Short mmCIF file of C-alpha atoms in Angstrom, two decimals:
data_model
loop_
_atom_site.label_atom_id
_atom_site.label_comp_id
_atom_site.label_asym_id
_atom_site.label_seq_id
_atom_site.Cartn_x
_atom_site.Cartn_y
_atom_site.Cartn_z
CA MET D 1 -163.44 37.52 -46.70
CA GLU D 2 -165.49 40.43 -45.43
CA SER D 3 -163.76 42.51 -42.79
CA TYR D 4 -164.67 45.50 -40.70
CA GLN D 5 -162.80 48.25 -38.87
CA THR D 6 -163.40 50.32 -35.79
CA LEU D 7 -163.04 54.07 -36.25
CA LEU D 8 -161.14 56.09 -33.69
CA VAL D 9 -163.50 58.82 -32.50
CA PRO D 10 -162.62 61.02 -29.51
CA GLU D 11 -165.17 60.83 -26.72
CA PRO D 12 -165.99 63.98 -24.73
CA PRO D 13 -165.10 63.79 -21.01
CA ARG D 14 -168.77 64.34 -20.13
CA ASN D 15 -169.71 61.22 -22.07
CA LYS D 16 -167.05 59.20 -20.26
CA ILE D 17 -168.39 60.25 -16.88
CA ARG D 18 -171.94 59.39 -17.88
CA ASN D 19 -170.94 55.97 -19.25
CA LEU D 20 -168.86 55.11 -16.18
CA THR D 21 -171.74 56.22 -13.95
CA GLY D 22 -174.26 54.32 -16.06
CA PHE D 23 -172.34 51.05 -15.95
CA TRP D 24 -171.73 51.42 -12.20
CA LEU D 25 -175.48 51.84 -11.62
CA LEU D 26 -176.31 48.98 -14.00
CA GLY D 27 -173.90 46.69 -12.13
CA LEU D 28 -175.46 47.77 -8.83
CA CYS D 29 -179.04 47.15 -10.00
CA ASN D 30 -178.35 43.97 -11.96
CA ASN D 31 -177.07 42.00 -8.96
CA TYR D 32 -179.21 43.61 -6.26
CA ALA D 33 -182.11 41.13 -6.34
CA TYR D 34 -179.67 38.20 -6.47
CA VAL D 35 -177.87 39.48 -3.37
CA ILE D 36 -181.09 40.21 -1.49
CA MET D 37 -182.33 36.66 -2.07
CA LEU D 38 -179.13 35.19 -0.64
CA SER D 39 -179.22 37.60 2.32
CA ALA D 40 -182.84 36.60 2.95
CA ALA D 41 -182.16 32.88 2.44
CA HIS D 42 -182.18 32.01 6.13
CA ASP D 43 -185.48 33.89 6.55
CA ILE D 44 -187.11 32.43 3.44
CA LEU D 45 -186.38 28.93 4.66
CA GLY D 46 -187.51 29.71 8.20
CA THR D 47 -190.97 28.63 9.31
CA ASN D 48 -192.01 32.17 10.26
CA PHE D 49 -191.19 33.99 7.02
CA SER D 50 -194.76 33.87 5.75
CA ASN D 51 -195.90 35.45 9.01
CA ASN D 52 -193.64 38.47 8.43
CA THR D 53 -191.71 37.98 11.64
CA GLY D 54 -188.30 36.95 10.32
CA THR D 55 -187.60 35.36 13.69
CA SER D 56 -185.32 32.45 14.40
CA ILE D 57 -186.32 29.02 13.22
CA THR D 58 -186.50 25.88 15.26
CA PRO D 59 -183.82 23.22 15.00
CA SER D 60 -184.38 20.54 12.37
CA ASN D 61 -185.32 17.04 13.42
CA ASN D 62 -182.61 14.79 14.82
CA SER D 63 -180.27 17.76 15.28
CA SER D 64 -178.82 19.40 18.34
CA LYS D 65 -177.85 22.41 16.24
CA ASP D 66 -179.84 25.45 15.17
CA CYS D 67 -180.42 24.35 11.57
CA ASN D 68 -183.07 24.91 8.94
CA SER D 69 -184.51 21.70 7.56
CA LEU D 70 -183.10 22.82 4.19
CA SER D 71 -179.69 24.35 3.60
CA SER D 72 -179.54 27.89 2.25
CA GLY D 73 -177.80 26.08 -0.61
CA SER D 74 -181.32 25.32 -1.85
CA ILE D 75 -181.93 29.06 -2.19
CA LEU D 76 -178.54 29.33 -3.88
CA LEU D 77 -179.55 26.71 -6.45
CA ALA D 78 -182.83 28.50 -7.14
CA ASP D 79 -180.85 31.75 -7.36
CA ILE D 80 -178.25 30.38 -9.79
CA LEU D 81 -179.53 27.49 -11.94
CA PRO D 82 -181.94 29.60 -14.03
CA GLY D 83 -179.11 32.10 -14.50
CA LEU D 84 -176.82 29.27 -15.58
CA PHE D 85 -179.37 28.29 -18.22
CA VAL D 86 -179.85 31.80 -19.56
CA LYS D 87 -176.09 32.45 -19.68
CA SER D 88 -175.67 29.22 -21.65
CA VAL D 89 -178.13 30.16 -24.39
CA ALA D 90 -178.16 33.97 -24.48
CA PRO D 91 -174.85 34.42 -26.37
CA PHE D 92 -176.24 32.31 -29.23
CA ILE D 93 -179.60 34.14 -29.52
CA GLY D 94 -179.86 37.34 -31.51
CA ILE D 95 -182.07 39.61 -29.42
CA SER D 96 -181.36 43.34 -29.19
CA THR D 97 -179.80 44.74 -26.03
CA SER D 98 -182.77 47.06 -25.40
CA ILE D 99 -185.28 44.19 -25.43
CA ARG D 100 -183.06 42.16 -23.12
CA ILE D 101 -182.88 45.07 -20.67
CA ILE D 102 -186.69 45.30 -20.59
CA LEU D 103 -186.85 41.59 -19.73
CA VAL D 104 -184.18 42.04 -17.04
CA VAL D 105 -186.13 44.89 -15.42
CA ALA D 106 -189.46 43.01 -15.53
CA LEU D 107 -187.95 39.88 -13.96
CA CYS D 108 -186.22 41.92 -11.26
CA GLY D 109 -189.46 43.60 -10.20
CA ALA D 110 -191.32 40.28 -10.29
CA SER D 111 -188.71 38.66 -8.04
CA PHE D 112 -189.19 41.15 -5.20
CA ALA D 113 -192.99 41.05 -5.48
CA LEU D 114 -193.26 37.25 -5.58
CA VAL D 115 -191.08 36.72 -2.51
CA ALA D 116 -192.68 39.60 -0.61
CA PHE D 117 -196.24 38.34 -1.14
CA SER D 118 -195.47 34.63 -0.80
CA TYR D 119 -197.43 32.66 1.79
CA VAL D 120 -196.00 29.30 0.82
CA GLN D 121 -192.39 28.39 0.23
CA TRP D 122 -192.76 27.37 -3.42
CA MET D 123 -194.02 30.85 -4.29
CA ALA D 124 -190.93 32.38 -2.68
CA PHE D 125 -188.77 30.02 -4.72
CA PHE D 126 -190.40 31.31 -7.92
CA GLY D 127 -189.39 34.80 -6.86
CA VAL D 128 -185.82 33.65 -6.32
CA ILE D 129 -185.86 32.03 -9.77
CA ALA D 130 -187.02 35.33 -11.31
CA ALA D 131 -184.10 37.11 -9.61
CA SER D 132 -181.71 34.53 -11.06
CA LEU D 133 -183.05 34.93 -14.60
CA SER D 134 -182.84 38.71 -14.28
CA SER D 135 -179.27 38.74 -12.99
CA GLY D 136 -178.02 36.10 -15.43
CA LEU D 137 -179.52 37.74 -18.50
CA GLY D 138 -178.39 41.17 -17.35
CA GLU D 139 -174.80 40.12 -16.75
CA THR D 140 -174.26 38.35 -20.07
CA THR D 141 -176.02 41.19 -21.94
CA LEU D 142 -174.26 44.13 -20.31
CA LEU D 143 -170.77 42.61 -20.20
CA SER D 144 -171.11 41.91 -23.90
CA TYR D 145 -172.40 45.43 -24.52
CA ALA D 146 -169.45 46.84 -22.55
CA SER D 147 -167.13 45.72 -25.36
CA TYR D 148 -168.40 48.75 -27.35
CA PHE D 149 -167.21 51.22 -24.70
CA ASP D 150 -163.95 52.37 -23.15
CA LYS D 151 -162.16 49.60 -21.24
CA ASN D 152 -162.71 51.39 -17.90
CA VAL D 153 -166.43 50.65 -17.98
CA ILE D 154 -165.44 47.09 -16.96
CA SER D 155 -164.02 48.50 -13.74
CA ALA D 156 -167.16 50.61 -13.22
CA TRP D 157 -169.45 47.63 -13.86
CA SER D 158 -167.46 45.40 -11.49
CA SER D 159 -167.46 48.06 -8.79
CA GLY D 160 -171.22 48.42 -9.20
CA THR D 161 -171.78 44.67 -8.84
CA GLY D 162 -169.61 44.79 -5.73
CA GLY D 163 -171.68 47.70 -4.49
CA SER D 164 -174.85 45.68 -4.98
CA GLY D 165 -173.40 43.11 -2.63
CA ILE D 166 -172.53 45.42 0.23
CA PHE D 167 -175.52 47.75 -0.16
CA GLY D 168 -177.92 44.86 -0.76
CA ALA D 169 -176.77 42.79 2.20
CA LEU D 170 -176.44 45.88 4.42
CA SER D 171 -179.87 47.26 3.48
CA TYR D 172 -181.58 43.93 4.20
CA ALA D 173 -179.77 43.36 7.51
CA GLY D 174 -180.21 47.00 8.58
CA MET D 175 -183.91 47.26 7.75
CA THR D 176 -184.82 44.00 9.44
CA GLN D 177 -182.65 44.48 12.54
CA PHE D 178 -182.44 48.22 13.21
CA LEU D 179 -185.62 49.52 11.59
CA LYS D 180 -187.52 46.39 12.72
CA LEU D 181 -189.17 46.00 9.32
CA SER D 182 -190.44 42.57 8.36
CA PRO D 183 -188.67 40.70 5.53
CA ARG D 184 -191.79 41.25 3.40
CA HIS D 185 -191.87 45.03 3.82
CA THR D 186 -188.12 45.20 3.26
CA LEU D 187 -188.47 43.40 -0.07
CA LEU D 188 -191.28 45.70 -1.20
CA ILE D 189 -189.07 48.74 -0.59
CA MET D 190 -186.53 47.17 -2.97
CA LEU D 191 -188.92 47.65 -5.90
CA PHE D 192 -187.19 50.97 -6.63
CA ILE D 193 -184.18 49.01 -7.99
CA PRO D 194 -185.67 48.11 -11.41
CA VAL D 195 -186.71 51.77 -11.81
CA VAL D 196 -183.12 52.90 -11.28
CA MET D 197 -181.98 50.33 -13.84
CA ILE D 198 -184.31 51.74 -16.50
CA ILE D 199 -183.06 55.27 -15.81
CA SER D 200 -179.42 54.13 -15.94
CA TYR D 201 -179.70 52.36 -19.29
CA TYR D 202 -182.02 54.70 -21.17
CA PHE D 203 -181.12 58.11 -19.72
CA VAL D 204 -177.60 57.94 -18.25
CA LEU D 205 -175.62 55.91 -20.81
CA ILE D 206 -174.43 57.55 -24.02
CA HIS D 207 -174.98 54.68 -26.42
CA PRO D 208 -172.33 54.13 -29.11
CA LYS D 209 -173.16 55.05 -32.66
CA MET D 210 -172.61 52.42 -35.33
CA ASP D 211 -170.66 53.16 -38.49
CA VAL D 212 -171.95 51.31 -41.55
CA THR D 213 -170.01 51.34 -44.80
CA PRO D 214 -169.77 48.86 -47.69
CA GLU D 215 -166.13 48.26 -46.81
CA SER D 216 -166.43 47.88 -43.07
CA GLY D 217 -169.83 46.47 -42.29
CA LEU D 218 -171.22 47.28 -38.82
CA ALA D 219 -168.82 48.42 -36.13
CA PRO D 220 -169.01 50.59 -33.00
CA LEU D 221 -167.23 53.92 -32.93
CA LEU D 222 -164.73 53.53 -30.10
CA ASP D 223 -163.21 56.31 -28.02
CA GLU D 224 -159.60 57.39 -27.89
CA ASN D 225 -158.71 55.01 -25.07
CA SER D 226 -159.70 51.94 -27.06
CA THR D 227 -156.98 49.35 -27.60
CA GLN D 228 -157.86 49.37 -31.32
CA THR D 229 -156.74 52.00 -33.83
CA ASN D 230 -158.35 53.23 -36.99
CA THR D 231 -155.89 51.21 -39.07
CA GLU D 232 -156.34 47.87 -37.34
CA SER D 233 -158.38 45.35 -39.25
CA LEU D 234 -160.45 43.23 -36.94
CA GLY D 235 -160.99 40.36 -39.31
CA GLU D 236 -164.21 38.45 -39.71
CA PRO D 237 -166.82 38.97 -37.00
CA THR D 238 -167.42 35.92 -34.84
CA GLN D 239 -170.96 35.00 -35.88
CA GLY D 240 -171.31 31.32 -36.76
CA ILE D 241 -172.03 28.64 -34.19
CA LYS D 242 -168.91 26.66 -35.21
CA SER D 243 -166.61 29.65 -34.87
CA LYS D 244 -168.14 30.48 -31.50
CA MET D 245 -167.59 26.93 -30.23
CA LYS D 246 -163.94 27.08 -31.35
CA LEU D 247 -163.51 30.37 -29.52
CA ILE D 248 -164.72 28.83 -26.26
CA LYS D 249 -161.60 26.63 -26.19
CA ILE D 250 -159.26 29.61 -25.84
CA LEU D 251 -161.26 31.01 -22.91
CA TRP D 252 -160.37 28.24 -20.43
CA PRO D 253 -157.41 30.14 -18.88
CA TYR D 254 -159.93 32.78 -17.83
CA ALA D 255 -162.92 30.56 -17.10
CA LEU D 256 -161.37 27.78 -14.98
CA PRO D 257 -159.79 29.94 -12.23
CA LEU D 258 -163.00 31.97 -12.02
CA MET D 259 -165.14 28.85 -11.70
CA ALA D 260 -162.87 27.38 -9.00
CA VAL D 261 -162.87 30.56 -6.91
CA TYR D 262 -166.65 30.87 -7.07
CA PHE D 263 -167.18 27.22 -6.21
CA ALA D 264 -165.09 27.53 -3.05
CA GLU D 265 -166.54 30.83 -1.87
CA TYR D 266 -170.18 29.92 -2.43
CA PHE D 267 -169.70 26.54 -0.81
CA ILE D 268 -168.45 28.47 2.21
CA ASN D 269 -171.25 31.05 2.09
CA GLN D 270 -174.22 28.79 1.43
CA GLY D 271 -172.96 25.48 2.79
CA LEU D 272 -170.97 26.36 5.89
CA THR D 273 -171.44 29.86 7.32
CA GLU D 274 -175.03 29.24 8.44
CA LEU D 275 -173.66 26.32 10.49
CA ILE D 276 -171.18 28.60 12.29
CA TYR D 277 -173.07 29.90 15.28
CA PHE D 278 -171.75 31.57 18.44
CA LYS D 279 -174.18 31.28 21.35
CA ASP D 280 -174.95 33.93 23.94
CA ILE D 281 -173.37 36.89 22.18
CA TRP D 282 -174.73 40.28 21.10
CA ILE D 283 -176.53 38.94 18.01
CA ASN D 284 -178.61 35.80 17.51
CA HIS D 285 -178.18 33.12 14.84
CA ASP D 286 -180.32 34.82 12.18
CA GLU D 287 -178.52 38.12 12.71
CA GLN D 288 -175.10 36.44 12.59
CA TYR D 289 -175.92 34.95 9.18
CA ARG D 290 -177.10 38.31 7.82
CA TRP D 291 -173.98 40.14 9.03
CA PHE D 292 -171.72 37.41 7.68
CA GLN D 293 -173.29 38.21 4.31
CA VAL D 294 -172.65 41.94 4.79
CA ASP D 295 -169.03 41.24 5.73
CA TYR D 296 -168.51 39.04 2.67
CA GLN D 297 -170.05 41.60 0.35
CA LEU D 298 -167.83 44.34 1.82
CA GLY D 299 -164.77 42.32 0.77
CA VAL D 300 -166.24 41.79 -2.71
CA PHE D 301 -166.98 45.51 -3.10
CA ILE D 302 -163.46 46.56 -2.08
CA SER D 303 -161.70 44.16 -4.44
CA ARG D 304 -164.06 44.68 -7.39
CA SER D 305 -163.39 48.42 -7.13
CA SER D 306 -159.59 48.11 -6.97
CA VAL D 307 -158.47 46.91 -10.41
CA ASN D 308 -157.20 50.34 -11.51
CA LEU D 309 -155.03 50.48 -8.40
CA PHE D 310 -153.98 46.84 -8.09
CA THR D 311 -154.06 44.31 -10.94
CA ILE D 312 -153.54 40.56 -10.52
CA ASN D 313 -152.18 38.82 -13.62
CA ALA D 314 -151.60 35.38 -12.06
CA LEU D 315 -155.25 34.36 -11.85
CA TRP D 316 -154.37 30.83 -10.63
CA ILE D 317 -153.26 32.12 -7.19
CA LEU D 318 -156.81 33.16 -6.33
CA PRO D 319 -158.44 29.66 -6.38
CA VAL D 320 -155.49 28.29 -4.37
CA LEU D 321 -156.09 30.82 -1.59
CA GLN D 322 -159.86 30.39 -1.75
CA PHE D 323 -159.63 26.61 -1.35
CA ALA D 324 -157.37 27.16 1.66
CA ASN D 325 -160.21 29.28 3.09
CA LEU D 326 -162.64 26.45 2.41
CA VAL D 327 -160.52 23.99 4.38
CA VAL D 328 -160.40 26.36 7.38
CA PHE D 329 -164.20 26.75 7.37
CA LEU D 330 -164.76 22.99 7.12
CA ILE D 331 -162.54 22.47 10.16
CA GLU D 332 -164.37 25.23 12.04
CA VAL D 333 -167.80 23.69 11.38
CA GLN D 334 -166.58 20.32 12.59
CA THR D 335 -164.43 21.32 15.58
CA ARG D 336 -165.52 24.86 16.56
CA PHE D 337 -161.86 25.79 17.10
CA LEU D 338 -162.20 29.54 16.52
CA PRO D 339 -162.64 31.32 19.86
CA SER D 340 -164.29 34.49 18.60
CA ILE D 341 -166.82 35.53 15.98
CA TRP D 342 -164.46 38.35 15.01
CA LEU D 343 -162.01 35.81 13.58
CA VAL D 344 -164.83 34.47 11.43
CA PHE D 345 -165.57 38.01 10.23
CA ILE D 346 -161.90 38.42 9.21
CA LEU D 347 -161.88 35.13 7.29
CA ILE D 348 -165.15 35.97 5.52
CA LEU D 349 -163.82 39.42 4.57
CA PHE D 350 -160.72 37.76 3.07
CA GLU D 351 -162.96 35.31 1.21
CA GLY D 352 -164.90 38.21 -0.30
CA LEU D 353 -161.69 40.00 -1.31
CA LEU D 354 -160.53 36.92 -3.22
CA GLY D 355 -163.87 36.44 -4.95
CA GLY D 356 -164.14 40.06 -6.06
CA ALA D 357 -160.53 40.08 -7.23
CA ALA D 358 -161.12 36.98 -9.37
CA TYR D 359 -164.14 38.56 -11.03
CA VAL D 360 -162.76 41.97 -11.92
CA ASN D 361 -159.25 40.84 -12.87
CA THR D 362 -160.59 38.11 -15.15
CA TYR D 363 -162.72 40.50 -17.21
CA TYR D 364 -160.17 43.30 -17.11
CA LYS D 365 -157.48 40.95 -18.44
CA MET D 366 -159.84 39.68 -21.14
CA ARG D 367 -160.59 43.26 -22.18
CA GLN D 368 -156.85 43.82 -22.68
CA LYS D 369 -155.78 40.50 -24.20
CA ILE D 370 -158.60 39.18 -26.40
CA PRO D 371 -158.80 40.51 -29.99
CA ALA D 372 -161.64 42.96 -30.54
CA GLU D 373 -163.51 40.81 -33.05
CA LYS D 374 -163.76 38.05 -30.43
CA LEU D 375 -164.32 40.20 -27.38
CA LYS D 376 -168.09 40.68 -27.40
CA PHE D 377 -168.86 36.96 -27.56
CA SER D 378 -166.09 36.14 -25.05
CA MET D 379 -167.46 38.63 -22.53
CA ALA D 380 -170.89 37.04 -22.90
CA VAL D 381 -169.64 33.45 -22.44
CA VAL D 382 -167.15 33.60 -19.55
CA PRO D 383 -169.84 34.62 -16.99
CA LEU D 384 -171.06 31.06 -17.44
CA ALA D 385 -167.94 29.87 -15.59
CA ASP D 386 -168.63 31.57 -12.26
CA THR D 387 -172.30 30.58 -12.49
CA LEU D 388 -171.35 26.94 -13.04
CA GLY D 389 -169.03 27.04 -10.03
CA ILE D 390 -171.81 28.50 -7.88
CA ALA D 391 -174.31 25.86 -9.08
CA ILE D 392 -171.93 23.02 -8.19
CA ALA D 393 -171.34 24.61 -4.78
CA GLY D 394 -175.08 24.82 -4.14
CA ALA D 395 -175.62 21.18 -5.07
CA ILE D 396 -172.84 19.97 -2.77
CA ALA D 397 -173.97 22.28 0.04
CA LEU D 398 -177.28 20.41 0.42
CA PRO D 399 -175.90 17.00 1.55
CA VAL D 400 -173.08 18.66 3.52
CA HIS D 401 -175.65 20.72 5.42
CA MET D 402 -177.66 17.60 6.30
CA PHE D 403 -174.50 15.73 7.32
CA PHE D 404 -173.42 18.37 9.83
CA CYS D 405 -176.95 19.10 11.08
CA ASN D 406 -177.62 15.43 11.84
CA GLN D 407 -174.46 14.91 13.83
#
């Protein structure tokens, strides 16, 4: 049986800083379009989006509430289903990382342009789909590629994805509310994001060199903080379809809690929060939805950046707490029992903290526990779990939205 070994090669501190910075920026850019589309969901579905106003929509038929005719769950489905597809097939297709990054960048730029210049809703949906394909392909590609670097790049990547949430949601809400820019002009400004991604991958990262010998085959040269040593044999690389399918079975302890957490939080975000509306306060309905998104992304950013300070090994506790959140939000939509919007902000912040903690702790634990020869494929496959949870949440959000709006 052919085997290969990783060689222990010290990495200069300057290289570490560049790689950590590069993965942080890649995480930021990879999820930015995805976040922007969800932050703009209420506007995209509103009747005045194509007129650049971004103003409040009119209530849907047969409803006494301020509801869009479609739930923002429809935007969520367009923003997640293509990503679910690409995450399902990408780990089994042998395309170089560099080519995948070019596709990610092209799709990201196309997403902003399509939504910005859309005059009909279906065109905006194509832009959202492009954002989904970009984010999905980028995540499965870069998490897999991270297996060739020091384990701390996982923390940097996760922090960057959390940063995309808070900076994306905050930039959209701030530009439309405080700078009074239209949704269209705001989206056009975001076209600098794919440029930053190109710079991060091609000019910031120090890409690992590959050692090729007759005895070892192809293997990355890891740094001194790698969990592998120069005497550890990694066994046969996981290459065949059958071996990959067998490997999926051992990933359930990581995948299931992640899927459950993401189902609950996205059902809250895209199925319920747009139905929580406090009248006659300092911000209107559209602005409340945008700032709920900012608040949620703040929680995600904090927890995704905290794994080196606080690690959660019992992953199962996170879906339990997130489903408790879901129950509270369902009761609030039905009964309006919360007396202040600030209580909603606190609950949404807690929801974001749980979601971010589930993400970063899952991949950090995988990076420590899964054998090196299985790690690259595992890091490419498990992102499918959170995407599947989000897709199910989006599908359920549609009828739930109509049920509450028609009451």
